[in-house]
Coordinates of C-alpha atoms in Angstrom, one line a residue:
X1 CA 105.3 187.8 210.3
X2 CA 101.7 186.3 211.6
X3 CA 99.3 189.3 211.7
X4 CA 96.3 188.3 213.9
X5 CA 93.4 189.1 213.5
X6 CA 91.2 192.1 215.9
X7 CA 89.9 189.6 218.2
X8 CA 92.9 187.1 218.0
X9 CA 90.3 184.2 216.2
X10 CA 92.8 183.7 212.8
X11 CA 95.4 185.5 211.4
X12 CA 97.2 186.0 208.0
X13 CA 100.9 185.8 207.3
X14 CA 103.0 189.0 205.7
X15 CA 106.0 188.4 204.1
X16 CA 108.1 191.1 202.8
X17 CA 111.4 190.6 200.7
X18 CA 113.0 193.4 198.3
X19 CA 110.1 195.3 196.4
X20 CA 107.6 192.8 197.2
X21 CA 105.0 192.5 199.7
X22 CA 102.6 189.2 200.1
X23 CA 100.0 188.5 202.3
X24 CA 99.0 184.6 202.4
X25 CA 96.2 183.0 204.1
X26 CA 96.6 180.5 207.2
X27 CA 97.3 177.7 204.8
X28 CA 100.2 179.3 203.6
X29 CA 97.8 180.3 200.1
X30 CA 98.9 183.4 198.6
X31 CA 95.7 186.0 198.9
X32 CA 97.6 189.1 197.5
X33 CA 101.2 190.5 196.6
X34 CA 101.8 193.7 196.4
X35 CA 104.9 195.8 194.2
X36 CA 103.6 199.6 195.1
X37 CA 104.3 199.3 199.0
X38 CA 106.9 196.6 199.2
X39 CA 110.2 198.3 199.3
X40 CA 108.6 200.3 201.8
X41 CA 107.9 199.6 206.0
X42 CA 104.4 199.0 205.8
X43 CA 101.7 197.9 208.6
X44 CA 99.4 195.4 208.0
X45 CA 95.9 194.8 209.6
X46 CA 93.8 191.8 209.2
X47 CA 89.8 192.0 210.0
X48 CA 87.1 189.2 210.2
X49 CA 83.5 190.7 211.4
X50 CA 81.7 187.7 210.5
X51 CA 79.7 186.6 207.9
X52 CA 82.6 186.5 204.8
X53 CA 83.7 190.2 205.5
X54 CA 86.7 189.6 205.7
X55 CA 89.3 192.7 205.2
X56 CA 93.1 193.4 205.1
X57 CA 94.5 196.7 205.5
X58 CA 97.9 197.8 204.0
X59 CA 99.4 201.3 205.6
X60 CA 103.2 202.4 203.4
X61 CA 104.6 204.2 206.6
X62 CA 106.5 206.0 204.6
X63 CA 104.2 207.3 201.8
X64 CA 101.4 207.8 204.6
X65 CA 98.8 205.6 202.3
X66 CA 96.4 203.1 202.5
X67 CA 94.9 200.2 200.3
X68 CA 91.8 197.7 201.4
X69 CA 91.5 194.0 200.3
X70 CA 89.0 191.5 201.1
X71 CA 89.3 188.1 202.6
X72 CA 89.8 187.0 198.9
X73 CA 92.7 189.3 197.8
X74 CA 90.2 191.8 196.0
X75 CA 91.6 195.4 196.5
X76 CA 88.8 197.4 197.5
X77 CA 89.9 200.9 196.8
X78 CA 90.8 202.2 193.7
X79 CA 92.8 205.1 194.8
X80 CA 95.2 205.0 198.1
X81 CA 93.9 206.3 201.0
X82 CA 95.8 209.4 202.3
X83 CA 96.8 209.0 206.0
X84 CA 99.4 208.0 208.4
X85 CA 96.8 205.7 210.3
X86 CA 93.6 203.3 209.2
X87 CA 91.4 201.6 211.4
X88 CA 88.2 199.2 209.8
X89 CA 85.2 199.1 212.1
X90 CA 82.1 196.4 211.1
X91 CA 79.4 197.9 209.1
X92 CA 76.0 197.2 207.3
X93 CA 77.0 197.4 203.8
X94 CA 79.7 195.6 202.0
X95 CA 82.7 197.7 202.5
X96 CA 83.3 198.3 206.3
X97 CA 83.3 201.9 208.1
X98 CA 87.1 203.6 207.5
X99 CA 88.4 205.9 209.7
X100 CA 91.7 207.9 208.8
X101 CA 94.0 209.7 210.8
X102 CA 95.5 212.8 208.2
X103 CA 97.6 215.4 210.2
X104 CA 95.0 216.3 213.0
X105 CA 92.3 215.6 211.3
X106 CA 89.9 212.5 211.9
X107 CA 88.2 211.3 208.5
X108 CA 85.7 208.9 208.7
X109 CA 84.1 207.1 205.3

């Protein structure tokens, strides 16, 4: 599947098959793979604010957790993010602002 990007300027491509998930760049070079999520239905969200900050999301919509990578296939968080919902705003610093939907609750990082 082609994920786009926010603003529809690139996108990256997901391919999920039996326990695996991979995300690979326009050129068809892989920039991740993933064992953890890939059995599960997951959503994938692909970022570019400009600059190099580049960020892909990775949501298991069945576990209700998150993981971060950067444009180069770096996961960014070292512990999943708890929630059934991420969205990645721009931000100042190197890792973008995160907001979480958990239950009712907002969370923002």
């Amino acid at each position: 599947a082609l994920i786009a990007e926010q603003n529809g300027k690139s996108y990256v491509i997901k391919r999920q098959d039996g326990k695996r998930l991979t995300i690979l760049n326009e050129e068809g070079v892989e920039l991740f793979s993933n064992d953890f999520v890939g059995s599960s239905p997951v959503s994938v969200q692909y970022y570019d604010f400009g600059a190099g900050r580049v960020y892909i999301s990775v949501t298991d919509l069945s576990q209700d957790i998150s993981f971060i990578y950067n444009g180069k296939g770096n996961l960014l968080n070292t512990t999943p993010i708890e929630g059934s919902s991420i969205e990645l705003k721009a931000s100042k610093s190197d890792f973008p602002k995160t907001y979480v939907v958990d239950g009712n609750a907002l969370i923002i990082q």
